[in-house]
CSV table of C-alpha atoms and ligand atoms in Angstrom, one decimal:
chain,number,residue,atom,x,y,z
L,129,UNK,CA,30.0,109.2,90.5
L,130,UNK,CA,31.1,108.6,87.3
L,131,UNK,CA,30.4,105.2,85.5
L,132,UNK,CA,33.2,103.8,82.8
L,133,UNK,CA,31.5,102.2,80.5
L,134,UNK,CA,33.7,98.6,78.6
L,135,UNK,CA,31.1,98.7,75.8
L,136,UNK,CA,30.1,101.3,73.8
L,137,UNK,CA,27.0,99.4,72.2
L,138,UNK,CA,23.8,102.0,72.4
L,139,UNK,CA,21.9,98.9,74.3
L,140,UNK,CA,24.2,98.3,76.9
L,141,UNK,CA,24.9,102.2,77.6
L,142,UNK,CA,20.9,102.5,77.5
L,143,UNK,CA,20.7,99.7,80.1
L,144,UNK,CA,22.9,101.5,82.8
L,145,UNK,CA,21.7,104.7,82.5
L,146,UNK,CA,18.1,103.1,83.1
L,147,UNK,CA,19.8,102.0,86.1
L,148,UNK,CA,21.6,105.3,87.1
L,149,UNK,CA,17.9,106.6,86.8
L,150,UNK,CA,16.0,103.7,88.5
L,151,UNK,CA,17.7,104.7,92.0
L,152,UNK,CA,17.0,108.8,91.4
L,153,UNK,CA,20.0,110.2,89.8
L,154,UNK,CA,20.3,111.8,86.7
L,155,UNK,CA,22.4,110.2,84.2
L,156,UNK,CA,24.6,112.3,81.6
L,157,UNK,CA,26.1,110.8,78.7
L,158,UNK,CA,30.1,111.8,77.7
L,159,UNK,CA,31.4,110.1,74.7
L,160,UNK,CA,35.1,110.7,74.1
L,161,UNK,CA,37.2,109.5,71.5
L,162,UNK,CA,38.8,106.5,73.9
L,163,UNK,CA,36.1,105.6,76.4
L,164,UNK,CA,32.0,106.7,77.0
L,165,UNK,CA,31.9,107.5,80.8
L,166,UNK,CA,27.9,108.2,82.3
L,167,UNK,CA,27.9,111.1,85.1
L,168,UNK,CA,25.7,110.1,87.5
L,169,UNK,CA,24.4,113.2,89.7
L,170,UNK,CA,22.0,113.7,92.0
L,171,UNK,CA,22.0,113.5,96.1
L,172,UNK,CA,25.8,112.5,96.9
L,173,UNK,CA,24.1,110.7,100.4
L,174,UNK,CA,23.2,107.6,98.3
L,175,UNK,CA,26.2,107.5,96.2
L,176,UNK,CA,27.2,103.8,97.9
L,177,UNK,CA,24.5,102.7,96.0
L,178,UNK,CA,25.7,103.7,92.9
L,179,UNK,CA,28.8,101.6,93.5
L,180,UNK,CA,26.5,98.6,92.9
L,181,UNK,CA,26.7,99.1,89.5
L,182,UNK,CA,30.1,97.8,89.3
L,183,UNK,CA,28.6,94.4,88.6
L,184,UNK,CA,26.7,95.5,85.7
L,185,UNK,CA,28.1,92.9,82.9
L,186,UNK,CA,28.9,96.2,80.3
L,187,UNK,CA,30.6,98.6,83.2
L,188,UNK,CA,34.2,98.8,83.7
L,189,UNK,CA,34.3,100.7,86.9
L,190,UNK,CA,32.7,102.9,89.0
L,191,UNK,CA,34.6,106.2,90.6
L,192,UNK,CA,33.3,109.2,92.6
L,193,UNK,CA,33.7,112.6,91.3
L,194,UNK,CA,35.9,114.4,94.2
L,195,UNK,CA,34.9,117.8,92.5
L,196,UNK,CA,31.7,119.7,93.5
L,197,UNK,CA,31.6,120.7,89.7
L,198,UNK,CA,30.6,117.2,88.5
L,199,UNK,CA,29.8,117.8,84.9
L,200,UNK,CA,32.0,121.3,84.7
L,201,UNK,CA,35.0,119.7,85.6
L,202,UNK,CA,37.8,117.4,84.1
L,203,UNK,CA,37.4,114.2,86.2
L,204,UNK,CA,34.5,112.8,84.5
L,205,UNK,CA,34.9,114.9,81.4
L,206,UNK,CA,38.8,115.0,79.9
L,207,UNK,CA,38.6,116.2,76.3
L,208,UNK,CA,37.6,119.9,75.7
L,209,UNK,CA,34.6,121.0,74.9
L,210,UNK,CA,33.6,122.7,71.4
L,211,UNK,CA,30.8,124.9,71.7
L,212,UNK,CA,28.8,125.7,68.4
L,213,UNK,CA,27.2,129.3,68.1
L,214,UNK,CA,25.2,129.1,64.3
L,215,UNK,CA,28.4,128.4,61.8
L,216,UNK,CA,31.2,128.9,64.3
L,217,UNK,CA,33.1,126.7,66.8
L,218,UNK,CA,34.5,128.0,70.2
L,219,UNK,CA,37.1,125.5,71.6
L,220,UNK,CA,39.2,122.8,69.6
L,221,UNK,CA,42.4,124.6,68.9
L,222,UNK,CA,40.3,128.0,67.0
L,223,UNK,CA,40.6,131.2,68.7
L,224,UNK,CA,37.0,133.3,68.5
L,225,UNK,CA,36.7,136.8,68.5
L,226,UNK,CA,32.9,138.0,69.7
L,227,UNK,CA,32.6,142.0,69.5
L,228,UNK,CA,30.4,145.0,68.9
L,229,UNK,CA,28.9,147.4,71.3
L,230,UNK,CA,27.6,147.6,74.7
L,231,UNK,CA,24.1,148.4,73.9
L,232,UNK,CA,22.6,148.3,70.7
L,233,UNK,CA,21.3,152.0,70.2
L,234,UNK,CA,20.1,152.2,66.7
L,235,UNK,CA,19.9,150.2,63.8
L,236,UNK,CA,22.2,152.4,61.8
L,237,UNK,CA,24.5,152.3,65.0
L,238,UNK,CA,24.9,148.2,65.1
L,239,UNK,CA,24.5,147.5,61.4
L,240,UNK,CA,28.0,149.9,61.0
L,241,UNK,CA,29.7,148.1,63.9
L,242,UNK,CA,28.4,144.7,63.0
L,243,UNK,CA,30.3,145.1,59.3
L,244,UNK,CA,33.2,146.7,60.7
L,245,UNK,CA,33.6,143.9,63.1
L,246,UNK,CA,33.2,141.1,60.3
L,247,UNK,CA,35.5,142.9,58.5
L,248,UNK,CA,38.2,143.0,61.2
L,249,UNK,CA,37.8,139.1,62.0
L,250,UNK,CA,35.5,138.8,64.8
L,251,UNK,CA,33.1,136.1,64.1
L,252,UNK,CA,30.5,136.4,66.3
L,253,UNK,CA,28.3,140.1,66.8
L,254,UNK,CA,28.0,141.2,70.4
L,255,UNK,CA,24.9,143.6,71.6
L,256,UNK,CA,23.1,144.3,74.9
L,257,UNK,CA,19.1,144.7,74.4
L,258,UNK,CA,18.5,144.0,77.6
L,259,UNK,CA,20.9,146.5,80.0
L,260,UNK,CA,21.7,145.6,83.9
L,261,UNK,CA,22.4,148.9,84.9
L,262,UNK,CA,23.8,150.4,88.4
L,263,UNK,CA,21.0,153.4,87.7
L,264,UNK,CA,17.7,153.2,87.4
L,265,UNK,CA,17.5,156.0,85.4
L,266,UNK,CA,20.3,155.0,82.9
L,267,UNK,CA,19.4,153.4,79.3
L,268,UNK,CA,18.2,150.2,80.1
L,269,UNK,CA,18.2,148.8,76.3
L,270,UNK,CA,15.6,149.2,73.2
L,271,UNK,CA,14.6,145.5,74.6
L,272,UNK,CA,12.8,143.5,71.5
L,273,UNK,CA,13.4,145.8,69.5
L,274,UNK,CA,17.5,145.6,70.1
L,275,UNK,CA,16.7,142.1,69.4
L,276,UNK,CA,15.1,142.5,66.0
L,277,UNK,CA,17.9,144.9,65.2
L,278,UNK,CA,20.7,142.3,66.0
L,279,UNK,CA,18.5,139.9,63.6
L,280,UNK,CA,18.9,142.4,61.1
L,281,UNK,CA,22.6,142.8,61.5
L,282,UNK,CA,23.3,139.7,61.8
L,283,UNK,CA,21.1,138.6,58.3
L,284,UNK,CA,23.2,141.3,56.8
L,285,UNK,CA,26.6,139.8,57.5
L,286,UNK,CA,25.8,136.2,58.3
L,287,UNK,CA,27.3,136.5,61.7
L,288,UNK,CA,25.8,134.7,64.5
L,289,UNK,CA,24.7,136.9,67.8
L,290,UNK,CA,25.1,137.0,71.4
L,291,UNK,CA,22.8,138.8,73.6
L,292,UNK,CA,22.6,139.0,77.7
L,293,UNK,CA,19.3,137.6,79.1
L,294,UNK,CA,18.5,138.9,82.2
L,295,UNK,CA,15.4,137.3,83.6
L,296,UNK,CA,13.5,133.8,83.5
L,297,UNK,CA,9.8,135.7,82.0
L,298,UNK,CA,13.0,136.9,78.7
L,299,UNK,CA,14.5,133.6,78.4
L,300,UNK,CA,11.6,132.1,75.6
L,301,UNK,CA,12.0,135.4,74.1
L,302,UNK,CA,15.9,135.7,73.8
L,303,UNK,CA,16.3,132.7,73.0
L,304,UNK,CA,13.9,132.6,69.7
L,305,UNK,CA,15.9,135.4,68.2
L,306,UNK,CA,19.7,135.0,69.6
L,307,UNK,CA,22.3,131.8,69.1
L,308,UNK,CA,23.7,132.6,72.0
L,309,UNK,CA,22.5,133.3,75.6
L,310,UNK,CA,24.9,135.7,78.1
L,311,UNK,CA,24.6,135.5,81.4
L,312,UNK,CA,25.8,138.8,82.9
L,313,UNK,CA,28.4,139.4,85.7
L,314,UNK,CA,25.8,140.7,87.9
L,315,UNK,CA,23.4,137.5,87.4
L,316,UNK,CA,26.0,134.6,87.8
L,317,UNK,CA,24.7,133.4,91.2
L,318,UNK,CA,21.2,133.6,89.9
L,319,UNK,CA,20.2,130.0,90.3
L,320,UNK,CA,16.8,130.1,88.7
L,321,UNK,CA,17.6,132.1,85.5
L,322,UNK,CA,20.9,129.8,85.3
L,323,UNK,CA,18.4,126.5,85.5
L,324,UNK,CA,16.1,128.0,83.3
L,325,UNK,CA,18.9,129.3,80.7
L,326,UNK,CA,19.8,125.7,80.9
L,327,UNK,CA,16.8,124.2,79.9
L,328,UNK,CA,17.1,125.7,75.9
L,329,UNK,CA,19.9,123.6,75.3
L,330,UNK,CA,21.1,127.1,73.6
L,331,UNK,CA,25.3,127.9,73.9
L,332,UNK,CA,25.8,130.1,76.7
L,333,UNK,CA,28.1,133.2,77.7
L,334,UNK,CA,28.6,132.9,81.8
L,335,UNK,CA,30.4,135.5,82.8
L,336,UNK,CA,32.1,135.6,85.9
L,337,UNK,CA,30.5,137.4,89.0
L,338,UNK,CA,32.4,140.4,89.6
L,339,UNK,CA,32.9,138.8,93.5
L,340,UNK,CA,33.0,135.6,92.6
L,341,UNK,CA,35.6,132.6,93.0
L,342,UNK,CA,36.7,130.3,91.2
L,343,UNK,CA,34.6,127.6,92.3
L,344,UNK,CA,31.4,129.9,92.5
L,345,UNK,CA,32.0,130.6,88.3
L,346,UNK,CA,32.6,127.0,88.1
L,347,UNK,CA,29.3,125.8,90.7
L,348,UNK,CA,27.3,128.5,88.4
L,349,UNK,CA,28.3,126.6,85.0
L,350,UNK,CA,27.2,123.4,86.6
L,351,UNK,CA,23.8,124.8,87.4
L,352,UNK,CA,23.5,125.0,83.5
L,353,UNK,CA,24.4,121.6,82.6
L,354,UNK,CA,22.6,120.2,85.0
L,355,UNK,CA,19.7,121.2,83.4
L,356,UNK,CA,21.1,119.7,80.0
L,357,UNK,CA,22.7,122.6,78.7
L,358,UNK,CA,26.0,121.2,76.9
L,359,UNK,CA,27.5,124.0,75.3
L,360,UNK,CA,29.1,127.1,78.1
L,361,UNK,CA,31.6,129.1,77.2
L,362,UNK,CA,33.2,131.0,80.8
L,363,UNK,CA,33.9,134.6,81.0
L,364,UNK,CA,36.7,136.6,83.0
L,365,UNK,CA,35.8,139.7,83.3
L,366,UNK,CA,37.6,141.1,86.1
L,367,UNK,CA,36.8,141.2,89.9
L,368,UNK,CA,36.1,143.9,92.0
L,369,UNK,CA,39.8,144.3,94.2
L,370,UNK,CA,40.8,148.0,96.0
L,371,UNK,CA,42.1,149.3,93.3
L,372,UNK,CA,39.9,151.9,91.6
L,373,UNK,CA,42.4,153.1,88.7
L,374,UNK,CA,40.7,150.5,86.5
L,375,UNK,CA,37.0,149.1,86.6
L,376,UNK,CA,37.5,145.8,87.7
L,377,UNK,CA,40.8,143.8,88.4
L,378,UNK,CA,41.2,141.3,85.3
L,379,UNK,CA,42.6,138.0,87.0
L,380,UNK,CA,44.4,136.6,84.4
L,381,UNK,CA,45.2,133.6,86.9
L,382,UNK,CA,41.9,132.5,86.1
L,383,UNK,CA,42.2,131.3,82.5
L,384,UNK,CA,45.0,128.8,83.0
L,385,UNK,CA,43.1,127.9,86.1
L,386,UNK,CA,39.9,127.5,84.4
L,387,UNK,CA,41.2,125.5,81.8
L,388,UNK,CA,42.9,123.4,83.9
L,389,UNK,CA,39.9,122.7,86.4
L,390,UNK,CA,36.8,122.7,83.0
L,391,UNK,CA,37.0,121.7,79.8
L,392,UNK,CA,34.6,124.2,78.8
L,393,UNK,CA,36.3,127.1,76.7
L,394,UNK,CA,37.5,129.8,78.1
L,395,UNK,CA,36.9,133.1,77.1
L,396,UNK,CA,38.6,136.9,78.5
L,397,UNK,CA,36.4,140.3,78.3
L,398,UNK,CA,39.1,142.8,78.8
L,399,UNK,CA,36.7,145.7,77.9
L,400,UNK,CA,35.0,145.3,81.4
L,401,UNK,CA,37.9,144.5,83.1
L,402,UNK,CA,39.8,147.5,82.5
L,403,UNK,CA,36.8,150.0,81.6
L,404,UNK,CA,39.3,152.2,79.2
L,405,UNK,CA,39.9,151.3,76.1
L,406,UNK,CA,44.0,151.5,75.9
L,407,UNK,CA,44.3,149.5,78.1
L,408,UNK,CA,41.8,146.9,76.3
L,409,UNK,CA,44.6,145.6,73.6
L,410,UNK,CA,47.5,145.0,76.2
L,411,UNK,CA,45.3,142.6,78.2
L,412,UNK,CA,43.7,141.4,75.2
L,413,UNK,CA,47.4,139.8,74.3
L,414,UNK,CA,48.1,139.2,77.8
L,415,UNK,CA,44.9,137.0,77.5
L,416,UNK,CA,45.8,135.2,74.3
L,417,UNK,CA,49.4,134.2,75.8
L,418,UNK,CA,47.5,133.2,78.9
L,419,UNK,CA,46.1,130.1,76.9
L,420,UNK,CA,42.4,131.9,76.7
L,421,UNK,CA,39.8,130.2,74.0
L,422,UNK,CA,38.5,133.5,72.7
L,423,UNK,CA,37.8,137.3,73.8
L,424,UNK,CA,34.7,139.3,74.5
L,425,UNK,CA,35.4,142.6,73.3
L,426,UNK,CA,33.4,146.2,73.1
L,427,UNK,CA,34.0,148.0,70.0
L,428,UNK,CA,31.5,151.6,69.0
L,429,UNK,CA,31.6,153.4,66.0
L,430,UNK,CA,31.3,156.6,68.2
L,431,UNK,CA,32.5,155.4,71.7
L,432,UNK,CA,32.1,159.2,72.9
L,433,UNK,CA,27.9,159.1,72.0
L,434,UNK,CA,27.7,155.4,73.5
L,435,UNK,CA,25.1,155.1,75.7
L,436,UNK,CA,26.5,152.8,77.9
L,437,UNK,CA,30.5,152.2,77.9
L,438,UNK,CA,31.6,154.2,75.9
L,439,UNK,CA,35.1,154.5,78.1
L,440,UNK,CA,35.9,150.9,77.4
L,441,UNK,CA,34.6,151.2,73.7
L,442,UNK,CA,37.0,150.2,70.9
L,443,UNK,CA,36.7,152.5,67.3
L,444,UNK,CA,36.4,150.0,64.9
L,445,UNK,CA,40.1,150.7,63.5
L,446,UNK,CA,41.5,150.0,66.9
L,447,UNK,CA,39.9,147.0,66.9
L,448,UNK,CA,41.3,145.7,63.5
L,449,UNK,CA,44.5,147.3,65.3
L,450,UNK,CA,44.1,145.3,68.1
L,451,UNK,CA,43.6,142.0,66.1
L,452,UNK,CA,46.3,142.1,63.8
L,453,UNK,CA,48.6,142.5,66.7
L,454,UNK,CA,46.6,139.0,68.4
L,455,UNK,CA,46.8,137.0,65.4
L,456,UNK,CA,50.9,136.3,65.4
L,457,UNK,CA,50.4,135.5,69.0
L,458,UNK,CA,47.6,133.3,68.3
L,459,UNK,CA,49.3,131.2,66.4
L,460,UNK,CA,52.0,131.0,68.5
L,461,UNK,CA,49.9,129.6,71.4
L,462,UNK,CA,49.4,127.1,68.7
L,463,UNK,CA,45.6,128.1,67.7
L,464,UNK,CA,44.2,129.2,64.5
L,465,UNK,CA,41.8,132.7,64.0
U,757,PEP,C1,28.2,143.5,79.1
U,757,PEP,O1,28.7,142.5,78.5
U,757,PEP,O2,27.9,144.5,78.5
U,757,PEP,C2,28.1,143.4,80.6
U,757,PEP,C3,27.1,144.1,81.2
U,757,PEP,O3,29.0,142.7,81.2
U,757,PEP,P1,29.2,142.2,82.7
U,757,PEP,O4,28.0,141.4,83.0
U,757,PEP,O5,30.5,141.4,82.7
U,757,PEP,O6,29.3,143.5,83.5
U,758,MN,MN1,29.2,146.8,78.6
């Protein structure tokens, strides 16, 4: 249920959500610029109860949330949300650029991409330390020691880092050293690691399960802010269809969808989607004119020694390629770079 608030006095808010609390839910707090509305969550069987609160002297009225994604969804939460990774905003009218590679392989390998993707325009550093990988026996990441490195990069250039977390036992750890938190394609529907990701009030990267719906992406980002993480940024990164031409099928549907249904920014990773990298800038446009917030993309200094990816990989003077031919198109989606 969500519970308008006619006041917007500290006191009276603080009373009602001692309320919400008092019969079980948990309250969250949504200030916009015209009205402060309290999403009350918790079992929907005693929602009648919550009704009560109609007659609270400060409470305009009380609605239900028809969405399962209470708190990831527009009804109780109009305006769009800004997330804030270090010095940069996602979301509010700026268009964000996170890239670099795959893996991080070696600190001479991210240090060169991290300035090469400064240089271009990307504001935030991309780098896997931790690998989910279909083998086994393929690189599975340098681990801490990808994390240092990204610390390193990132001191270097002043750019802010995002970094995939796998597992609840990595969470402390990856969440000391990186701004942002990525929850991987292949982890999405991981309830526990979502919870616990949530916890750290850290900005997180949720991309989208590669056969997942719409609602499942959505019912994933709400397992986050339940927990009393604000700040999620959602990921297309294409779904698994027939076709096998390209790695995954980029459902470009999505974005418009997305924004329509969330007010959390929306984000396209059109490296994974396609899995080669000409056809990387194409959807990269496609995604800007789509009305997407930012993209995720994978750029190598020497795509053809990557250890991971290196298909999809971006040289560094495609990718200044690829953003000067976004940045007239950003602008005319009425966003800034
Ligand atoms: C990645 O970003 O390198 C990655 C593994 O992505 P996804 O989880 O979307 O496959
Ligand atoms: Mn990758």
């Amino acid at each position: 249920m969500v519970i308008v608030m006619a006041s917007r006095k500290q006191e009276d808010i603080d009373y009602v959500v001692g309320k919400i609390e008092e019969l079980g839910y948990k309250a969250h707090l949504i200030v916009g610029t015209n009205r402060t509305v309290i999403a009350a969550v918790g079992d929907e069987r005693g929602k009648f109860r919550l009704q009560s609160l109609e007659s609270l002297p400060h409470v305009e009225k009380v609605l239900p949330i028809l969405q399962p994604f209470k708190l990831a969804g527009r009804e109780a939460h109009d305006e769009d949300t800004r997330v804030r990774v270090g010095p940069v905003t996602i979301g509010g009218g700026r268009f964000c650029v996170i890239a670099g590679p795959c893996s991080v392989e070696s600190r001479q390998q991210i240090i060169e991409t991290a300035h090469a993707v400064k240089q271009a325009g990307a504001a935030i550093l991309r780098g896997g330390a931790y690998k989910p990988r279909t083998s086994p026996y393929a690189f599975q990441g340098l681990e801490e020691e990808g994390l240092r490195l990204l610390k390193e990069a990132c001191a270097e250039t002043g750019m802010p880092f995002v970094t995939e977390v796998m597992t609840c036992e990595q969470v402390n750890l990856v969440a000391e050293a990186a701004d942002m938190l990525q929850i991987g394609a292949r982890n999405m529907q991981n309830f526990s690691l979502l919870k616990t990701v949530g916890r750290t009030g850290k900005p997180v990267l949720l991309k989208r399960g590669m056969m997942s719906t719409i609602n499942e992406f959505l019912m994933s980002a709400e397992y986050i802010l339940s927990e009393g993480g604000r700040e999620v940024v959602l990921c297309e990164r294409g779904i698994r269809t027939f076709e096998t031409e390209t790695r995954n099928t980029l459902d470009i549907s999505a974005v418009p969808l997305l924004k329509k249904l969330s007010h959390l920014p929306v984000f396209v990773d059109p490296s994974h989607a396609t899995g080669h990298w000409d056809l990387v800038t194409p959807m990269a446009k496609a995604s800007v004119v789509a009305g997407a917030d930012g993209l995720l993309i994978e750029v190598h200094p020497r795509p053809e020694e990557g250890f991971s990816d290196g298909a999809q990989s971006l040289k560094p003077a495609r990718f200044l390629q690829l953003m000067k031919e976004i940045e007239p198109l950003v602008h005319l989606a009425g966003k800034t770079l």
